[in-house]
PDB file of C-alpha atoms in Angstrom:
ATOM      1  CA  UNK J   1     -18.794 -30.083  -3.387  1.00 51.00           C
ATOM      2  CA  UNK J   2     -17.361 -27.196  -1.994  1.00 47.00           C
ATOM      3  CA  UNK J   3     -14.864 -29.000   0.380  1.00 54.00           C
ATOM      4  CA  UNK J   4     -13.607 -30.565  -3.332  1.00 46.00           C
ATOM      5  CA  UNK J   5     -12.699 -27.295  -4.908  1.00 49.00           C
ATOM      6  CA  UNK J   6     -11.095 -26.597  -1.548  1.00 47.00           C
ATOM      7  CA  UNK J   7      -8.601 -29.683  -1.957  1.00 50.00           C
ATOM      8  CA  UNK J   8      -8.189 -29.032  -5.234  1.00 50.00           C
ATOM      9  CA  UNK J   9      -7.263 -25.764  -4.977  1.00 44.00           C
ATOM     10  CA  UNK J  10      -4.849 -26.544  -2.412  1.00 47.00           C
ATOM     11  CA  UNK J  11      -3.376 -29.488  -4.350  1.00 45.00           C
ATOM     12  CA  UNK J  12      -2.561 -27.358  -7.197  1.00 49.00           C
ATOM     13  CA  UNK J  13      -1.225 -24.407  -5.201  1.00 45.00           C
ATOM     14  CA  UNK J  14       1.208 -26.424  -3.468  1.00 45.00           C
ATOM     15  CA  UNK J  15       2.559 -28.083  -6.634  1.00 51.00           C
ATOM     16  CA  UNK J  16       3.041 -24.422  -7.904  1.00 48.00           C
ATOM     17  CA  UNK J  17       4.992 -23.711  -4.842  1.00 54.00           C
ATOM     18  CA  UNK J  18       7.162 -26.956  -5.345  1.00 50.00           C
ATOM     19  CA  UNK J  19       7.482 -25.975  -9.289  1.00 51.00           C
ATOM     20  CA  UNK J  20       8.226 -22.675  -8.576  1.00 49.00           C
ATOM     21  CA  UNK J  21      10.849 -23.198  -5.152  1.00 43.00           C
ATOM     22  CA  UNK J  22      12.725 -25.829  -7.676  1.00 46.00           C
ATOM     23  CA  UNK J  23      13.537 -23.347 -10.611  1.00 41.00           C
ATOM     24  CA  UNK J  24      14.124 -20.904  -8.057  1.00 41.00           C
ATOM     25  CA  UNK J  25      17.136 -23.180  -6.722  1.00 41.00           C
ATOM     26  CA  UNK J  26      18.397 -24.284  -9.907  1.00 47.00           C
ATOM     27  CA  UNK J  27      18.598 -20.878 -11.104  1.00 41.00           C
ATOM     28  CA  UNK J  28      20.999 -20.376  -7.911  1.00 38.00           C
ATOM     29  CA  UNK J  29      22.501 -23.108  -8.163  1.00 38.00           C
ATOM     30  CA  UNK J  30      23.995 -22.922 -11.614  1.00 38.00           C
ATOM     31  CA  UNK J  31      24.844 -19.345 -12.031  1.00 33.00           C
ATOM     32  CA  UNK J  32      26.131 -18.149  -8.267  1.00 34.00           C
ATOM     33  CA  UNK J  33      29.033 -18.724  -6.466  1.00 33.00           C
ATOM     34  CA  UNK J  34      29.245 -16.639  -3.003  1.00 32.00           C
ATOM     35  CA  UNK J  35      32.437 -14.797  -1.815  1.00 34.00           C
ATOM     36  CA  UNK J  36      33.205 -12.722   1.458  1.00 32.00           C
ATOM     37  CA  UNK J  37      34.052  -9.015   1.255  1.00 32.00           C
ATOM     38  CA  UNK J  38      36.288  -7.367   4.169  1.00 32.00           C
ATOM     39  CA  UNK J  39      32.789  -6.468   5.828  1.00 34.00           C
ATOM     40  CA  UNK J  40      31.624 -10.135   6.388  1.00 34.00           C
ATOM     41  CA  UNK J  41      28.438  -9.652   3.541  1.00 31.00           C
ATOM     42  CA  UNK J  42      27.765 -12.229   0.757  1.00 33.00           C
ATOM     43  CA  UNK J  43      27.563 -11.286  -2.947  1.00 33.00           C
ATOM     44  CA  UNK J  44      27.703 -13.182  -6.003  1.00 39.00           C
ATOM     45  CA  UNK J  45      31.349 -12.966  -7.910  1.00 38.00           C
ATOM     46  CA  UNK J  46      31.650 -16.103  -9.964  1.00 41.00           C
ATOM     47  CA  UNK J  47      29.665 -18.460 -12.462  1.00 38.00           C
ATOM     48  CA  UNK J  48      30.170 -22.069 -10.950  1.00 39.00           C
ATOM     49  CA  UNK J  49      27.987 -24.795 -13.183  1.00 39.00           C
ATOM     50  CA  UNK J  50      27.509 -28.050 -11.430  1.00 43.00           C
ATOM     51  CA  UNK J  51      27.637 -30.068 -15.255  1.00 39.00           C
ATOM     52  CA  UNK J  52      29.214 -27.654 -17.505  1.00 43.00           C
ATOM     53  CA  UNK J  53      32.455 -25.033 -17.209  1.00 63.00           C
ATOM     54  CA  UNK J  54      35.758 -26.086 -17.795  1.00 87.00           C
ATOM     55  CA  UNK J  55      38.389 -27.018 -15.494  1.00 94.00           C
ATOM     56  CA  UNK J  56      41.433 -24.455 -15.250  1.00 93.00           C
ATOM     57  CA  UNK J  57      43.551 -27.432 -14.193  1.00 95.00           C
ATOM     58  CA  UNK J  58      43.573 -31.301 -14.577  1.00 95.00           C
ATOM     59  CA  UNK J  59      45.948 -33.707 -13.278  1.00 95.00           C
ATOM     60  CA  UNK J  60      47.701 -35.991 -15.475  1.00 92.00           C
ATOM     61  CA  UNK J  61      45.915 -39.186 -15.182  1.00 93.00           C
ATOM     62  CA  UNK J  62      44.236 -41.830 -17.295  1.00 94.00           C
ATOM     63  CA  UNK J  63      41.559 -43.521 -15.527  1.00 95.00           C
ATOM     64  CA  UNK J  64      40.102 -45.479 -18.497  1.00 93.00           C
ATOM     65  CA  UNK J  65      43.997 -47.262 -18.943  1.00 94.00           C
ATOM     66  CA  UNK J  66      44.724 -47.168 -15.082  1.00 93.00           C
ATOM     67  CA  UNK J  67      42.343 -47.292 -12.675  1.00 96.00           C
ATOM     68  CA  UNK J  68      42.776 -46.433  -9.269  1.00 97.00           C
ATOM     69  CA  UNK J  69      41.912 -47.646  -6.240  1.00 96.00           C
ATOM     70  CA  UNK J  70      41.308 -45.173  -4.356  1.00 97.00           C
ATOM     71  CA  UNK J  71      41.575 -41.487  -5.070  1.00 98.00           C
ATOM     72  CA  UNK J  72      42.488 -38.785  -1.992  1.00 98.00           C
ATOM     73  CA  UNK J  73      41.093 -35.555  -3.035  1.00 98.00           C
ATOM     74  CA  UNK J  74      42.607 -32.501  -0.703  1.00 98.00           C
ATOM     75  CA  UNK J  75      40.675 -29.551  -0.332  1.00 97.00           C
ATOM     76  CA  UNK J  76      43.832 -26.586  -0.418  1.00 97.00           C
ATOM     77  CA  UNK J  77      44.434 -23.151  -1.447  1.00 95.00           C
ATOM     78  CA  UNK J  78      47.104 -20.869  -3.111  1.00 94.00           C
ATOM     79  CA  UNK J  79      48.418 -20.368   0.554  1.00 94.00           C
ATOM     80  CA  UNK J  80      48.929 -23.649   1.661  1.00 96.00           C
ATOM     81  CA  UNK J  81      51.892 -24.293  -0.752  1.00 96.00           C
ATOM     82  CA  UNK J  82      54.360 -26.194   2.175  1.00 97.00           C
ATOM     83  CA  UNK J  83      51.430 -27.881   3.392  1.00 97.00           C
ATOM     84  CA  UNK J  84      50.810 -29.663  -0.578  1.00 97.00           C
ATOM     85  CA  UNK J  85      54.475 -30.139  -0.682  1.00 97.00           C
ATOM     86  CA  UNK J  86      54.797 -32.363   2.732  1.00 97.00           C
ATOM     87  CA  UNK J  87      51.630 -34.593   1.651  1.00 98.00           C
ATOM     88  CA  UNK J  88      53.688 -34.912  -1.629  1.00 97.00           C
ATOM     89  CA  UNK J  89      56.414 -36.206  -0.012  1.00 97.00           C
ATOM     90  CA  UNK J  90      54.669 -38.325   2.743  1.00 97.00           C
ATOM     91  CA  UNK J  91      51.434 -39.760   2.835  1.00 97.00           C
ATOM     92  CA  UNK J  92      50.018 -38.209  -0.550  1.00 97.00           C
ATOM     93  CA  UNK J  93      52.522 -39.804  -2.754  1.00 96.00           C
ATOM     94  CA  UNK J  94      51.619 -42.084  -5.281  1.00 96.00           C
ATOM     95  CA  UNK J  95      52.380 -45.393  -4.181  1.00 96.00           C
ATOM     96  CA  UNK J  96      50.919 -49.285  -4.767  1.00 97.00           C
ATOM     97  CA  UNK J  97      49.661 -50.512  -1.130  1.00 97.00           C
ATOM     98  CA  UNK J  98      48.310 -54.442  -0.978  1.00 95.00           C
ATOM     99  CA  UNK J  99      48.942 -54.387  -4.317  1.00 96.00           C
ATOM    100  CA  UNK J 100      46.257 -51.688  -4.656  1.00 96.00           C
ATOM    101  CA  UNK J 101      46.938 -48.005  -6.295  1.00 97.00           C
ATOM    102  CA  UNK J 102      46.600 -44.735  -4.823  1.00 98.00           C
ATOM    103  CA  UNK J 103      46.723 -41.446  -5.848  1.00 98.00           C
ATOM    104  CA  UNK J 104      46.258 -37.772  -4.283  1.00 98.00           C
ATOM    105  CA  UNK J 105      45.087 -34.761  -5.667  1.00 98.00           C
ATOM    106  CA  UNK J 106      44.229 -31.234  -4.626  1.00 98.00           C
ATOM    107  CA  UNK J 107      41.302 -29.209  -5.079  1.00 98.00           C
ATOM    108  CA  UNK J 108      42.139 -25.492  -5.423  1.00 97.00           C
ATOM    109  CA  UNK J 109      39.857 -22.849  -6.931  1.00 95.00           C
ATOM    110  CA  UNK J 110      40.996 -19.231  -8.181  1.00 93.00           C
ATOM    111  CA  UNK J 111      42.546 -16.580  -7.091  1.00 91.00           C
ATOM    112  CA  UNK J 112      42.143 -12.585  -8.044  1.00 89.00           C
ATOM    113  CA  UNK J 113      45.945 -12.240  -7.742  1.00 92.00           C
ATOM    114  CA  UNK J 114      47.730 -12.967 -11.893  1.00 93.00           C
ATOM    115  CA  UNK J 115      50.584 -13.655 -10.077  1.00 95.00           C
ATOM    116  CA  UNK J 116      49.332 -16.632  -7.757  1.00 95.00           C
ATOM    117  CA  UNK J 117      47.382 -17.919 -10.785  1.00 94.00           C
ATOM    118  CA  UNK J 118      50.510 -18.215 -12.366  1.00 95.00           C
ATOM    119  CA  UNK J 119      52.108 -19.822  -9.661  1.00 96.00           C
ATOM    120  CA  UNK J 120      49.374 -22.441  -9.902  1.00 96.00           C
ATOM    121  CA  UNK J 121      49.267 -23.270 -13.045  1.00 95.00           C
ATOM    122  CA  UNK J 122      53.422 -23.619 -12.623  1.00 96.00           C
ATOM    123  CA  UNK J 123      52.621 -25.998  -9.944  1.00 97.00           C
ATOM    124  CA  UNK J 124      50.346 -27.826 -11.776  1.00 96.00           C
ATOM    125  CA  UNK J 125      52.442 -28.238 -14.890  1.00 96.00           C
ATOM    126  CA  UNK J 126      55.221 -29.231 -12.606  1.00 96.00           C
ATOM    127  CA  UNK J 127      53.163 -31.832 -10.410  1.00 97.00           C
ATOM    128  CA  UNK J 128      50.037 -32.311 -12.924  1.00 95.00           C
ATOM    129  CA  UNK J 129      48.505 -32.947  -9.340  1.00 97.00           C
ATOM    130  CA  UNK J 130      46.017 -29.973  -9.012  1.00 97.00           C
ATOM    131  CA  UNK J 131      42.502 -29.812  -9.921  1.00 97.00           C
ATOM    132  CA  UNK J 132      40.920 -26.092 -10.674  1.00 97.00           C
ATOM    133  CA  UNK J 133      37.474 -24.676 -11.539  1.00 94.00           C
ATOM    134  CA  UNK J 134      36.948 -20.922 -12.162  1.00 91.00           C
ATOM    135  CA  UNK J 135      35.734 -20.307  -8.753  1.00 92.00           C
ATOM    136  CA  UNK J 136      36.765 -17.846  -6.216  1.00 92.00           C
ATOM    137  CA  UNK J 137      38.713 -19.324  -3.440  1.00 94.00           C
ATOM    138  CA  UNK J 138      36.990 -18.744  -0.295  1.00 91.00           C
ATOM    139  CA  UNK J 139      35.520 -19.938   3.400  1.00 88.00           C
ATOM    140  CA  UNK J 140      32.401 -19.720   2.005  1.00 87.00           C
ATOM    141  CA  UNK J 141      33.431 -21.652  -1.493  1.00 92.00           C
ATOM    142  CA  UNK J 142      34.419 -24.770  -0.234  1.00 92.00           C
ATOM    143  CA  UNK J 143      31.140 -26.219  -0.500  1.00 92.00           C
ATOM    144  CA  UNK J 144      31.513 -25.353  -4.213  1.00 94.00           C
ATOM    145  CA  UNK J 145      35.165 -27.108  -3.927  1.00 96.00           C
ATOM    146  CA  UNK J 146      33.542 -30.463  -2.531  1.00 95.00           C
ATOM    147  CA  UNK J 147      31.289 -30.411  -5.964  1.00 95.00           C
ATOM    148  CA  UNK J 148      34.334 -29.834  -7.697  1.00 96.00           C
ATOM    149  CA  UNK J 149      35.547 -32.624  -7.021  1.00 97.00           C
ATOM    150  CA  UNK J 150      32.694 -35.109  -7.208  1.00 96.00           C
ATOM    151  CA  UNK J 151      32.194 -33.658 -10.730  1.00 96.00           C
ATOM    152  CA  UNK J 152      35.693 -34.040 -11.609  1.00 97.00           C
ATOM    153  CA  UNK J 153      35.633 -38.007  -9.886  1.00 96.00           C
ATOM    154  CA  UNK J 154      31.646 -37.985 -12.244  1.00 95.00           C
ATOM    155  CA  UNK J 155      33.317 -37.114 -15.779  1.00 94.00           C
ATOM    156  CA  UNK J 156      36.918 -38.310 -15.541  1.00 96.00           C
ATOM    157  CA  UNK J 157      38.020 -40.939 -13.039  1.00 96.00           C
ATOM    158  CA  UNK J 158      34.643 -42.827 -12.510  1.00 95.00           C
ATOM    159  CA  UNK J 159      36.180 -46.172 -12.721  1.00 95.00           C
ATOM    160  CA  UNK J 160      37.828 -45.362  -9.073  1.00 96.00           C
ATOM    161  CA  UNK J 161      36.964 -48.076  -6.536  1.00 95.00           C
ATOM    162  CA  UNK J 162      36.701 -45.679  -3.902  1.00 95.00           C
ATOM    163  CA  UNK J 163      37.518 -41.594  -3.702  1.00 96.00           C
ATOM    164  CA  UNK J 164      38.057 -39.908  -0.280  1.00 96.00           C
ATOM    165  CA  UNK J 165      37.940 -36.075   0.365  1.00 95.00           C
ATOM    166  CA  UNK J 166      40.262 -34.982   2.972  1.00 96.00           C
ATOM    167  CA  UNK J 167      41.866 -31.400   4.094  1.00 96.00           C
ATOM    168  CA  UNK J 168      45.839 -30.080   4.356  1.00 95.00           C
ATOM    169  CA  UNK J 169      45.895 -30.345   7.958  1.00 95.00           C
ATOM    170  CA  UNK J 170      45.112 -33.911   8.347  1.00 95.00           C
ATOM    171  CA  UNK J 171      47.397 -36.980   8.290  1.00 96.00           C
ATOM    172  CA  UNK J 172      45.703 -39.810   6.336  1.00 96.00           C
ATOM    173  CA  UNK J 173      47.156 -43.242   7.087  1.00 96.00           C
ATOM    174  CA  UNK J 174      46.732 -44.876   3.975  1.00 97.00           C
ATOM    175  CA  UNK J 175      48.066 -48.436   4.715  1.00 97.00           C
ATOM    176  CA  UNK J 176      45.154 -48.687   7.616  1.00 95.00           C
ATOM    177  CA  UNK J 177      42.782 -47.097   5.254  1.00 94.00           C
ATOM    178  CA  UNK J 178      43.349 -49.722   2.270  1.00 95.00           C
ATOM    179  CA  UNK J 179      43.390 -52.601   4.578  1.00 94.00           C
ATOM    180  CA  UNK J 180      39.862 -51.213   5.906  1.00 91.00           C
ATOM    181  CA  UNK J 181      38.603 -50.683   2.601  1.00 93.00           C
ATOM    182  CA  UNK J 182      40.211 -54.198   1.621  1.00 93.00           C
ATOM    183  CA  UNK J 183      38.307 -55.717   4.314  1.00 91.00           C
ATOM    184  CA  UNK J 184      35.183 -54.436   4.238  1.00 85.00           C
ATOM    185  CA  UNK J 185      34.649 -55.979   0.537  1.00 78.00           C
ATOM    186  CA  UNK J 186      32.247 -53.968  -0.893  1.00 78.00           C
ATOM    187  CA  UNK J 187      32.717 -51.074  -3.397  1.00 75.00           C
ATOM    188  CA  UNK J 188      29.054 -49.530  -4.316  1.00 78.00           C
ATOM    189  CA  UNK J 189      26.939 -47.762  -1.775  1.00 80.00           C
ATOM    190  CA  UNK J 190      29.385 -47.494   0.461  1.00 81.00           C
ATOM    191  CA  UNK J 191      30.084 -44.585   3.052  1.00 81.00           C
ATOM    192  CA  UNK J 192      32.798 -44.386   5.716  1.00 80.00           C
ATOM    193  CA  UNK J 193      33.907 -41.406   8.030  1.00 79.00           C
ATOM    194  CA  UNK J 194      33.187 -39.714  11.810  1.00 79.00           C
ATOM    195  CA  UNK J 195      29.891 -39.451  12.465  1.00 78.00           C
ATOM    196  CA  UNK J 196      29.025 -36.582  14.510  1.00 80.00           C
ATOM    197  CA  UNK J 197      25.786 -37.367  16.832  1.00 84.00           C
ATOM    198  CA  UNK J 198      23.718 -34.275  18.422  1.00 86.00           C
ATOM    199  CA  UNK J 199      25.981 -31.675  16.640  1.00 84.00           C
ATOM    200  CA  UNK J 200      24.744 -28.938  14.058  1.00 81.00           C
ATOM    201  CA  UNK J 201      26.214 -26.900  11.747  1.00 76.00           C
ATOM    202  CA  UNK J 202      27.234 -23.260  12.540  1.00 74.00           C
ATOM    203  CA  UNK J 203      24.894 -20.540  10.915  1.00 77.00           C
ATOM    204  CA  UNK J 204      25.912 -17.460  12.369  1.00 75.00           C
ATOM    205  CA  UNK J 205      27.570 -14.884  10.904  1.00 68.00           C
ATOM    206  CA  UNK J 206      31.326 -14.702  11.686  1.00 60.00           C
ATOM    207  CA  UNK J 207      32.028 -17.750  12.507  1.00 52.00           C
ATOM    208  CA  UNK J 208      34.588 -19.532  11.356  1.00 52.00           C
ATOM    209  CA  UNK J 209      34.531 -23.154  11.958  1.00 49.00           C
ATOM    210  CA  UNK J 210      32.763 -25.887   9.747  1.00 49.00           C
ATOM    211  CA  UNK J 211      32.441 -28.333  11.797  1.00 45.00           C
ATOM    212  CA  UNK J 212      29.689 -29.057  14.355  1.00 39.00           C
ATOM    213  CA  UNK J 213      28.868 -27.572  17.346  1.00 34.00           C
ATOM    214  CA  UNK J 214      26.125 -27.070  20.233  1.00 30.00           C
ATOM    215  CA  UNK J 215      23.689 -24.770  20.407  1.00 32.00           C
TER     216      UNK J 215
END
């Protein structure tokens, strides 16, 4: 009898726990963003919701009418300005391959400076290529830039056969990439990249790559 209330005591203090750990994280989740001050600490600066919020810029695109193939989203910043401009001009541009269309866009969040906001929003009305959340642009952000885009793919360009997330400072050869997509012939459940075997992410403070490494 006693070895009963024993389990059952244990049962219902680990489903507290669970309970308790999973409002804990959705709290976080929804209402903190995490910036890096000049000294290398963390602090919350911005609200970032992972449903609601509005998006400071759209591109100008009609999924619903149009459809795209496949959608190249660029993680970027206010900074790397040239860098948008060449993948504009060369692999980024908007262009019908095996009869298949493609489009790029760039995920930028904000920036503290008016002036660069301005700038952005220029670009954006120029380009209508740039896609913005109220978010401050960081190292330590981009993780909040990836969701930015998957919610932005989620709410307005769902009927995409396929959506890629990419960086400035990679080429992407799009005509191999369509035939490999063309070829495999399947469009759900479907994941494609480098995988990275016996490597794990850096957690120490200061560093500055995000990609894997050795212990």
């Amino acid at each position: 009898m006693m070895d009963f209330r024993k389990s059952r005591l244990f049962v219902c203090l680990v489903g507290f726990s669970c309970a308790s750990f999973w409002v804990f994280y959705n709290y976080l989740a929804e209402f903190c963003a995490f910036g890096e001050t000049s000294q290398g600490y963390l602090f919350p600066i911005e609200t970032f919701r992972r449903i609601g919020g509005n998006f400071s810029q759209l591109p100008d695109i009609d999924c619903h009418k149009n459809p795209p193939f496949l959608v190249l989203l660029v993680a970027s910043s206010y900074h790397h300005v040239n860098a948008r401009m060449v993948i504009r001009q060369t692999w980024g541009k908007e262009r019908t391959v095996a009869g298949k269309r493609l489009v790029t866009y760039f995920l930028l969040g904000s920036t503290v400076n008016l002036s660069q906001q301005v700038d952005i929003a220029a670009e954006s009305q120029k380009y209508k290529d740039i896609i913005q959340k109220n978010f401050t642009d960081t190292y330590y952000n981009l993780t909040l830039k990836t969701m930015m885009g998957m919610e932005w793919i989620h709410r307005f360009c769902y009927q995409a056969t396929f959506v890629m997330k990419t960086d400035t400072d990679v080429f992407v050869n799009v005509f191999y990439l369509t035939e490999l997509l063309l070829r495999k012939k399947r469009a759900t459940r479907f994941f494609t990249g480098f995988l990275k075997l016996h490597e794990y992410p850096i957690r120490r403070r200061g560093k500055t790559s995000n990609s894997g490494a050795s212990p």
